[in-house]
XYZ file of C-alpha atoms in Angstrom:
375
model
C 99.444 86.193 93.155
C 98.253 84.749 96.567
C 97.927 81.213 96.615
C 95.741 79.048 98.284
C 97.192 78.209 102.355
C 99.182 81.320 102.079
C 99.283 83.518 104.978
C 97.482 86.822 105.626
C 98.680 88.830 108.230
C 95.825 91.114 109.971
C 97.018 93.603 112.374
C 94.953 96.495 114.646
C 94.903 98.434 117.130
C 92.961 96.596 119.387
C 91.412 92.419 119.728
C 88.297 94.942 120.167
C 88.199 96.589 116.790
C 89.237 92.640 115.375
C 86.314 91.144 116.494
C 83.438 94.042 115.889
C 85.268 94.876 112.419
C 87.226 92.176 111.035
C 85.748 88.876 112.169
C 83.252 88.446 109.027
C 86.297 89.278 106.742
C 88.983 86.604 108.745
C 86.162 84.207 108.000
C 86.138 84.577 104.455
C 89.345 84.599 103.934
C 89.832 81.198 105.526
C 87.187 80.268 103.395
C 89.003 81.010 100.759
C 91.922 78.710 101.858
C 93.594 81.790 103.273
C 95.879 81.121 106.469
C 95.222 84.027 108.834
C 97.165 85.790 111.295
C 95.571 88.074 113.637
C 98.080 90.898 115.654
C 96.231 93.101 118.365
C 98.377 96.275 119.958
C 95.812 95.912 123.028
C 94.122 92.460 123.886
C 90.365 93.867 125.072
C 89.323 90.428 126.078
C 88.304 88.691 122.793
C 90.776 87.240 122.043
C 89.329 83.743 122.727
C 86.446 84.396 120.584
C 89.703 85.588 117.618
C 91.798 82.830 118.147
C 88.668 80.282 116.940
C 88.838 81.252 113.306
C 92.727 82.691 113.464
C 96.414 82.137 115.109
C 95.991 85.206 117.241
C 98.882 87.392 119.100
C 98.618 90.287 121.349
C 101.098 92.725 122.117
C 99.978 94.423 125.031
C 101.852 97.413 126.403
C 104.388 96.222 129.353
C 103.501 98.176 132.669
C 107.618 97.582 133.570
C 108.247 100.265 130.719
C 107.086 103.762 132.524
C 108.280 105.834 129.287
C 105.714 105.743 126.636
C 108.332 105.663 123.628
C 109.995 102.716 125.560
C 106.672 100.836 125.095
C 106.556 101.794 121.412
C 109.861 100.351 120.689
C 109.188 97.445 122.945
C 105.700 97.092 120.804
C 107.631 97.439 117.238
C 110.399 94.620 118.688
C 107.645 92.320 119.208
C 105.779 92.886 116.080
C 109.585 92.559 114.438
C 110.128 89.011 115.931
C 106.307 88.049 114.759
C 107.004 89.251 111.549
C 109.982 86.971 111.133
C 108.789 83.761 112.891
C 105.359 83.645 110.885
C 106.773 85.041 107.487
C 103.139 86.108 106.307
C 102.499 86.754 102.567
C 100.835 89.216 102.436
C 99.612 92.280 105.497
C 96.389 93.817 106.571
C 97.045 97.114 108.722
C 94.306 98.852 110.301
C 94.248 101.770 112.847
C 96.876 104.409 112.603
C 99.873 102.445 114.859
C 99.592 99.340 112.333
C 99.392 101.780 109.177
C 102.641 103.603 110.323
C 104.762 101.542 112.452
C 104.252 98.155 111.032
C 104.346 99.195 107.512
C 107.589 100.434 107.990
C 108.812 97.005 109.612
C 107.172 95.096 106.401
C 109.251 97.894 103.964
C 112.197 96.256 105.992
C 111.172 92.862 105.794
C 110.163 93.153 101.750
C 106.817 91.784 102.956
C 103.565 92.808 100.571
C 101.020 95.255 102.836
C 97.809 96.791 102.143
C 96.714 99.852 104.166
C 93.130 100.639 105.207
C 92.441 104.081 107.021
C 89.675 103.474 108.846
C 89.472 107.457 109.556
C 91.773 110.353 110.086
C 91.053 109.871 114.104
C 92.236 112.363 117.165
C 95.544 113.324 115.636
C 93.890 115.427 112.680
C 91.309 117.323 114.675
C 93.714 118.629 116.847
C 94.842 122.264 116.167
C 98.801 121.127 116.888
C 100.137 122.118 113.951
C 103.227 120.108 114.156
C 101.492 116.971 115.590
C 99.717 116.696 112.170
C 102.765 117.591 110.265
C 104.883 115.037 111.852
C 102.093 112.452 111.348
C 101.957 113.284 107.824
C 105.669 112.644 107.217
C 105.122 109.155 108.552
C 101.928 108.404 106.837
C 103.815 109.269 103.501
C 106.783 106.860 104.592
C 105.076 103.783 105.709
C 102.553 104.291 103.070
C 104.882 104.837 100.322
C 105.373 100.720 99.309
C 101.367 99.611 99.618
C 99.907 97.711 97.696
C 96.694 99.199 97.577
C 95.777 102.058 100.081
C 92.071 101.311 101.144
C 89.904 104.723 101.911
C 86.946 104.515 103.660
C 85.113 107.451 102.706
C 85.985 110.346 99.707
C 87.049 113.082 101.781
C 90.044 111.259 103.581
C 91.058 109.736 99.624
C 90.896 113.365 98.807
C 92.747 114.281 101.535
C 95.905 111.831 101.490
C 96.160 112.070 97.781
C 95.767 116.521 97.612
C 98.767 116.291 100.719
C 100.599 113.440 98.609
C 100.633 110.954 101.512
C 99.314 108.058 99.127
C 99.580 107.631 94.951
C 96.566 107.864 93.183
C 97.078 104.763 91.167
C 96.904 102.460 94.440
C 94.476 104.229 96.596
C 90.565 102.982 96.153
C 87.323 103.799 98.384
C 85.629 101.080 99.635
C 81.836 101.291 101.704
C 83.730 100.354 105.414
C 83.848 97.415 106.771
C 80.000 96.712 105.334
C 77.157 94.695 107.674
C 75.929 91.034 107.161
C 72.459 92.108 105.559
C 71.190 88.824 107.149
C 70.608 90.439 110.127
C 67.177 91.995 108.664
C 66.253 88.627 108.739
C 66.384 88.099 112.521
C 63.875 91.123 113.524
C 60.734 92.033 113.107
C 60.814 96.012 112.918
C 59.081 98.276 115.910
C 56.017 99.898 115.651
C 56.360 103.416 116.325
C 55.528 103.827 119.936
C 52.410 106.425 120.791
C 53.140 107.166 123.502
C 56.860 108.219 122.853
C 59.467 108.820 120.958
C 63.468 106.491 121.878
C 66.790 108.433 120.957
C 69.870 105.741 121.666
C 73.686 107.029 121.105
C 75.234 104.221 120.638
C 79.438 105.380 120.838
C 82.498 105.154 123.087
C 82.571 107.839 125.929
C 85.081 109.861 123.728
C 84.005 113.505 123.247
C 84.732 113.460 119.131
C 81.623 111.092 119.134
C 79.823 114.706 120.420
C 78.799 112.863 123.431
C 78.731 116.320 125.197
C 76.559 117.743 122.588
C 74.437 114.886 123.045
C 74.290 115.371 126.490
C 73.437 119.090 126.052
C 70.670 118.306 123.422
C 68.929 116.036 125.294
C 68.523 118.323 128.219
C 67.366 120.782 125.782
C 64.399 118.436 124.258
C 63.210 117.136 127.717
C 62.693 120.442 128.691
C 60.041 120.513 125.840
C 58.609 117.777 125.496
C 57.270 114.961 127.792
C 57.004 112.069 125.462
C 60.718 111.543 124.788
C 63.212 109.128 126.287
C 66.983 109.173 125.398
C 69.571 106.443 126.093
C 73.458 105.888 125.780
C 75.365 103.076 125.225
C 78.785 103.104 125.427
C 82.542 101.892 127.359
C 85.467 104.914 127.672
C 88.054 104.232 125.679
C 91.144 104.966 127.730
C 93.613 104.555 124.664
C 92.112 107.522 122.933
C 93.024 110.842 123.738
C 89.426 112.290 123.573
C 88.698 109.935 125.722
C 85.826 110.749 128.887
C 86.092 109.556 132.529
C 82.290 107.930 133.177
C 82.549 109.863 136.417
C 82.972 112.608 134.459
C 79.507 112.170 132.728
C 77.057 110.447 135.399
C 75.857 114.202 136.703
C 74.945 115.282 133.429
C 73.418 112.142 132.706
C 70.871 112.195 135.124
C 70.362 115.956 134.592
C 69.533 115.470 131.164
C 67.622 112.231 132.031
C 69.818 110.270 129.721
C 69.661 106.212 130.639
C 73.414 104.823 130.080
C 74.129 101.264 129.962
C 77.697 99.676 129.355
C 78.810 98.658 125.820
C 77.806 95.007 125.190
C 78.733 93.102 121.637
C 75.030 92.469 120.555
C 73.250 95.173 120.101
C 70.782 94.592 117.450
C 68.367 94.011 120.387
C 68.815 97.929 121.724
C 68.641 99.334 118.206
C 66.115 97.482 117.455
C 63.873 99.055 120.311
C 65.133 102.884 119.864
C 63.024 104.763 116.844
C 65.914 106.610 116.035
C 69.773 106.347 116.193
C 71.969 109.639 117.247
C 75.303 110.049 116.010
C 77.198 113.759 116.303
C 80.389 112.437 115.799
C 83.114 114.997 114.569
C 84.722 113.005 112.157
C 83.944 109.339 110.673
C 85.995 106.421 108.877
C 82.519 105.237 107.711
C 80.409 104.423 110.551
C 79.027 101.475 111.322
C 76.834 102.386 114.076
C 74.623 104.205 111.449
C 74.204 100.761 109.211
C 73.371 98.690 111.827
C 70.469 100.923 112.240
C 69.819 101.068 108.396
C 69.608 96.996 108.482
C 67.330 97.551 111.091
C 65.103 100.035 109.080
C 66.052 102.601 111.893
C 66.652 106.761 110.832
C 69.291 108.346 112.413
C 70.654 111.894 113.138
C 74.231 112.657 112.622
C 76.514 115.185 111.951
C 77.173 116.406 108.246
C 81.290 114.945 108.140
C 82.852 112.534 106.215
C 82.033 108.872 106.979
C 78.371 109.967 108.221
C 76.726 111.675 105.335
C 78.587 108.702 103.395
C 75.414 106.919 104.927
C 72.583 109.116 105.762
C 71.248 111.443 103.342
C 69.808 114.476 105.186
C 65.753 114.588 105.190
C 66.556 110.504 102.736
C 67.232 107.952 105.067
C 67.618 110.659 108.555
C 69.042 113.943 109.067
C 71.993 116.009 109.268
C 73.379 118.325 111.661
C 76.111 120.533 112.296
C 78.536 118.810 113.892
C 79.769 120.913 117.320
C 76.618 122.611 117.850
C 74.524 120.994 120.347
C 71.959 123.674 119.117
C 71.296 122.450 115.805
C 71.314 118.624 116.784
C 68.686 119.713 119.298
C 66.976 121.291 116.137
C 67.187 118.039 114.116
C 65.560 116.249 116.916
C 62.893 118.228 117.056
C 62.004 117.867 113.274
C 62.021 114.298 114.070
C 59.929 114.378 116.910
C 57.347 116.117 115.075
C 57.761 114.551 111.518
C 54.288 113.131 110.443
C 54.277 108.632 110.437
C 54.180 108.243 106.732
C 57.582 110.684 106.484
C 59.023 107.974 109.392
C 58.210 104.956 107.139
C 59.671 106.678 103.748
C 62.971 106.977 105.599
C 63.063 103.872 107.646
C 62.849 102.284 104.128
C 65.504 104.408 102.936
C 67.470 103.437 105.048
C 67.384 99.371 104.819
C 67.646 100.041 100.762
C 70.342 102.049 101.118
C 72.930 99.279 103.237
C 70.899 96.691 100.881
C 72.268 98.173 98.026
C 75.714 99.539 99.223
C 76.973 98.396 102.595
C 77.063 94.537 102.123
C 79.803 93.145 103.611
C 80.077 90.799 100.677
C 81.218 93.583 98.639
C 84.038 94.416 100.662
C 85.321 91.098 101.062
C 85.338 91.173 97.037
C 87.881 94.046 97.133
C 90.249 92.404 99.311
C 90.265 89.054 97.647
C 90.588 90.482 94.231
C 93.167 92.966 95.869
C 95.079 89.718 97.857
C 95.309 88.267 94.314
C 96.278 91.307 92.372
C 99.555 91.150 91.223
């Protein structure tokens, strides 16, 4: 068992992902008399707003090293040395790097580690063959000591246990990171507009989000229809191989009259103005762009893949498309554009029961407490 002032090591990919994901759950845990340690592989500026409720390191990547696997092993020296000095009880790894390097320094170090796959990410989309199969080997390595393998969604469980990369008896699904359901509280929901109808994207400029197929369905729908506005919110993510150059979009932005603004931390405010969310991501851990617009009583349309029908339920609480196919999301958005008000209210209910009675955050932090205690 954990004991009270023992030390919980929490390690991601990015301060980013920390303080959008993890904040609520650091909180609780020092709550719970829980020391915590926070590790980021890239500090994206938060670490101030970290380092008030944690001890908080970053390991950026050094610019001396011009070799890529030279920065890995300088990265995995670094985590080594933090590993030792702070002596943690127990480890959080999120993000594939943490899951598969770090685990492996904690199997040397005889340190306890849970494992959360937040998603199956760029790596398993790819058609490279030996890519994945390499990746697999490791997964199955680093996860092989866990404590408790944390799934996000059923078909990434069902996929790690069918390809034997995690045991059964330790691996459990979880509802994400869940949502602080007091947000409800704060806003008063949007009439539907008469005059028309707001699409927002809300999703880093990263083309497995479907941003292009966004970009090509919007073009589509303005072309019919006069009362619709779409917007985009989002920052490129430069770490992620998918990622997409905002030079690289701009054109077709204003061609498919698409307003972007930058990523900002609060966004309640934009969701809360948008009558529908879009989301035709390829592939999800469990998203939680699509329950911050269920606490918000907002529909949205996403693609039909794990981690986004594990939230909307097509023609329930929004719809489903075909993920790829620019054509169909077009379709979707067109049922929703013409979907009669009392249709619009059945689902925008839907859709705050639904986190209500699933996606509290609460819930989560159960798992990992009773996990954290579990011997």
């Amino acid at each position: 068992m954990i004991e009270n002032n023992n030390k919980v090591l929490l390690v991601s990919n990015s301060s980013w992902s920390i303080y959008n994901f993890r904040l609520p759950l650091i909180k609780h845990l020092e709550k719970n008399n829980l020391k915590v340690i926070t590790c980021a592989i890239h500090d994206d500026k938060y670490q101030k707003n970290i380092s008030k409720h944690s001890d908080f390191h970053s390991f950026n990547s050094n610019n001396n090293f011009k070799i890529k696997l030279i920065n890995e092993i300088y990265i995995f020296i670094k985590f080594i040395l933090l590993l030792n000095s702070k002596k943690p009880d127990i480890c959080l790894f999120y993000t594939a790097k943490p899951n598969i390097i770090f685990s492996i320094c904690a199997i040397i170090f005889k340190t306890k580690y849970i494992n959360n796959i937040t998603g199956l990410g760029s790596i398993f989309l790819q058609k490279n063959e030996v890519i994945k199969f390499l990746f697999k080997l490791l997964y199955k390595i680093s996860l092989s000591k866990s404590k408790c393998v944390f799934f996000q969604n059923n078909d990434d469980y069902k996929y790690f246990i069918k390809n034997k990369l995690a045991k059964r008896n330790n691996s459990k699904i979880i509802p994400g990171s869940g949502i602080n359901i007091n947000i409800k509280n704060y806003y008063k929901p949007k009439k539907r507009n008469k005059d028309y109808i707001v699409f927002l994207c809300l999703s880093r400029l990263i083309r497995d989000k479907g941003i292009y197929e966004y970009i090509e369905a919007s073009r589509v729908i303005n072309s019919k229809y006069d009362n619709v506005k779409f917007k985009l919110i989002g920052s490129t993510d430069y770490n992620n191989p998918s990622s997409i150059k905002f030079s690289d979009l701009k054109d077709k932005l204003l061609e498919s009259k698409i307003k972007y603004k930058n990523f900002k931390d609060y966004i309640y405010e934009e969701i809360n103005e948008c009558d529908c969310i879009i989301l035709p991501s390829y592939r999800e851990g469990l998203s939680r762009t699509l329950l911050e617009a269920g606490i918000l009583q907002k529909p949205s349309i996403t693609s039909n893949v794990p981690g986004c029908r594990d939230v909307i339920k097509h023609k329930f609480n929004g719809l489903l498309c075909e993920p790829k196919n620019a054509s169909d999301l077009a379709s979707k958005i067109e049922m929703f554009i013409n979907m009669n008000n009392i249709k619009i209210k059945e689902m925008k209910t839907n859709a705050l029961e639904n986190v209500l009675n699933k996606f509290d955050e609460k819930l989560i932090f159960n798992h990992y407490i009773e996990m954290i205690n579990n011997d």
